[in-house]
Short mmCIF file of C-alpha atoms in Angstrom, two decimals:
data_model
loop_
_atom_site.label_atom_id
_atom_site.label_comp_id
_atom_site.label_asym_id
_atom_site.label_seq_id
_atom_site.Cartn_x
_atom_site.Cartn_y
_atom_site.Cartn_z
CA MET A 258 2.85 -38.36 1.93
CA ILE A 259 4.90 -35.16 1.89
CA MET A 260 2.70 -32.04 2.03
CA LYS A 261 3.96 -28.47 1.81
CA GLU A 262 2.41 -25.18 0.80
CA ILE A 263 3.22 -21.60 0.03
CA THR A 264 0.86 -18.60 0.10
CA ILE A 265 2.05 -15.70 -1.96
CA GLU A 266 0.81 -12.62 -3.77
CA ALA A 267 -0.68 -13.71 -7.10
CA ALA A 268 1.65 -11.66 -9.28
CA VAL A 269 3.48 -12.64 -12.47
CA GLU A 270 6.85 -11.88 -10.85
CA ASN A 271 6.13 -14.60 -8.26
CA ILE A 272 5.86 -17.43 -10.84
CA GLU A 273 9.59 -18.01 -10.32
CA VAL A 274 9.18 -18.17 -6.53
CA VAL A 275 6.46 -20.83 -6.86
CA THR A 276 8.46 -22.77 -9.47
CA ASP A 277 11.57 -22.73 -7.27
CA PHE A 278 9.52 -23.90 -4.25
CA ILE A 279 8.07 -26.87 -6.18
CA THR A 280 11.34 -27.69 -7.99
CA ALA A 281 13.33 -27.88 -4.75
CA GLU A 282 10.85 -30.38 -3.30
CA LEU A 283 10.70 -32.48 -6.47
CA GLU A 284 14.47 -32.60 -6.85
CA SER A 285 14.67 -33.92 -3.28
CA VAL A 286 12.54 -36.94 -4.29
CA GLY A 287 14.47 -37.59 -7.51
CA CYS A 288 11.95 -36.26 -10.03
CA PRO A 289 13.20 -36.88 -13.61
CA ILE A 290 14.07 -33.76 -15.65
CA LYS A 291 11.33 -34.37 -18.26
CA ALA A 292 8.59 -34.45 -15.61
CA LEU A 293 10.18 -31.47 -13.82
CA THR A 294 10.11 -29.48 -17.07
CA GLN A 295 6.47 -30.38 -17.76
CA ILE A 296 5.51 -29.42 -14.20
CA SER A 297 7.39 -26.11 -14.49
CA ILE A 298 5.47 -25.28 -17.68
CA ALA A 299 2.20 -26.13 -15.92
CA ILE A 300 3.08 -23.87 -12.96
CA ASP A 301 3.97 -21.05 -15.34
CA GLU A 302 0.62 -21.39 -17.11
CA LEU A 303 -1.63 -21.94 -14.10
CA PHE A 304 -0.07 -19.51 -11.62
CA GLY A 305 0.35 -17.02 -14.48
CA ASN A 306 -3.38 -17.20 -15.21
CA ILE A 307 -4.21 -16.59 -11.55
CA ALA A 308 -1.81 -13.63 -11.48
CA LYS A 309 -3.23 -12.11 -14.67
CA TYR A 310 -6.94 -12.74 -14.29
CA ALA A 311 -8.17 -13.84 -10.84
CA TYR A 312 -8.12 -10.46 -9.12
CA SER A 313 -7.55 -8.07 -12.05
CA PRO A 314 -7.04 -5.15 -11.77
CA ASP A 315 -6.33 -5.79 -8.09
CA VAL A 316 -3.84 -8.26 -6.62
CA GLY A 317 -4.73 -11.01 -4.16
CA LYS A 318 -3.15 -14.05 -2.61
CA ALA A 319 -2.80 -17.55 -3.99
CA THR A 320 -1.88 -20.73 -2.17
CA VAL A 321 0.03 -23.50 -3.89
CA GLN A 322 0.01 -26.88 -2.16
CA LEU A 323 2.37 -29.72 -3.00
CA ALA A 324 1.79 -33.35 -2.11
CA VAL A 325 4.10 -36.21 -3.05
CA GLU A 326 2.58 -39.71 -3.00
CA ASP A 327 4.29 -43.09 -3.11
CA GLU A 328 3.17 -46.11 -5.15
CA PRO A 329 3.44 -44.86 -7.83
CA LEU A 330 5.60 -41.87 -7.04
CA SER A 331 3.37 -38.92 -8.00
CA VAL A 332 3.15 -35.21 -7.39
CA ILE A 333 -0.10 -33.36 -6.78
CA ILE A 334 -0.06 -29.57 -7.00
CA THR A 335 -3.14 -27.60 -5.98
CA PHE A 336 -3.61 -23.92 -6.84
CA ILE A 337 -6.11 -22.05 -4.66
CA ASP A 338 -7.26 -18.44 -5.00
CA ASN A 339 -10.20 -16.31 -3.91
CA GLY A 340 -10.48 -14.50 -7.24
CA ARG A 341 -13.39 -14.46 -9.63
CA PRO A 342 -14.63 -17.95 -10.55
CA PHE A 343 -12.90 -19.34 -13.63
CA ASP A 344 -12.80 -22.92 -14.86
CA PRO A 345 -10.08 -23.19 -17.53
CA LEU A 346 -11.19 -26.75 -18.33
CA ARG A 347 -14.56 -25.62 -19.71
CA HIS A 348 -13.12 -23.75 -22.66
CA ALA A 349 -12.90 -25.29 -26.11
CA GLU A 350 -9.56 -26.86 -26.98
CA PRO A 351 -7.54 -24.90 -29.53
CA ASP A 352 -7.14 -26.21 -33.07
CA VAL A 353 -3.52 -27.26 -32.77
CA HIS A 354 -3.48 -28.23 -36.45
CA ALA A 355 -4.35 -24.72 -37.64
CA SER A 356 -1.55 -22.32 -38.49
CA ALA A 357 -0.67 -19.73 -35.85
CA ASP A 358 -2.28 -17.05 -38.06
CA ASP A 359 -5.58 -18.95 -38.27
CA ARG A 360 -5.75 -20.02 -34.62
CA THR A 361 -7.96 -18.17 -32.14
CA PRO A 362 -5.76 -16.76 -29.35
CA GLY A 363 -5.94 -18.42 -25.94
CA GLY A 364 -6.29 -21.93 -24.63
CA LEU A 365 -2.97 -23.35 -25.78
CA GLY A 366 -1.36 -23.24 -22.33
CA ILE A 367 -4.15 -25.14 -20.57
CA TYR A 368 -4.22 -27.57 -23.52
CA LEU A 369 -0.53 -28.33 -22.90
CA VAL A 370 -1.17 -28.76 -19.18
CA LYS A 371 -3.99 -31.24 -19.90
CA LYS A 372 -1.80 -33.18 -22.34
CA THR A 373 1.25 -33.44 -20.03
CA MET A 374 -0.40 -34.06 -16.66
CA ASP A 375 -2.11 -37.30 -15.63
CA LEU A 376 -4.99 -35.45 -13.99
CA VAL A 377 -6.33 -31.89 -14.12
CA GLU A 378 -9.37 -31.03 -11.98
CA TYR A 379 -11.13 -27.76 -11.18
CA GLU A 380 -13.76 -26.86 -8.63
CA TYR A 381 -15.19 -23.63 -7.23
CA ASN A 382 -15.94 -24.10 -3.54
CA ASN A 383 -16.62 -21.61 -0.72
CA GLY A 384 -15.57 -18.65 -2.86
CA ARG A 385 -12.32 -20.32 -3.93
CA ASN A 386 -10.98 -21.53 -7.26
CA ILE A 387 -9.26 -24.87 -6.68
CA LEU A 388 -7.26 -26.31 -9.56
CA LYS A 389 -5.42 -29.58 -9.02
CA ILE A 390 -2.86 -31.26 -11.26
CA LYS A 391 -1.28 -34.66 -10.78
CA LYS A 392 1.78 -36.15 -12.48
CA LYS A 393 3.34 -39.58 -12.05
CA ILE A 394 7.09 -39.10 -11.71
CA SER A 395 8.36 -42.67 -11.62
#
């Protein structure tokens, strides 16, 4: 299993740094473009939420861990922060059939993450938010 991690300031401008870090590793294992795109969207949503809400109005650190498993080839990305507890999986799913005007704002990004990943798990442990996503890439 390949395991790498990056710890970085949880700021919106660092979404690209995290995405580039993950993308470089996934390209090295031959990740298909569709899965790579879905994972990039998930990173944008999840790291973006940490950047916007975990420490607001302050800024703190976030760690992003990447594991690549064989049989089947899968990627596991874990987002860890010490911000205020927040479980994005506990919120009601948006009404994706309602028009944009009638839809309550919020929740669409995590909905997309849940629909495109094979696993999405959250736990709050020892003062840390730990959100894990898994995607089969073969």
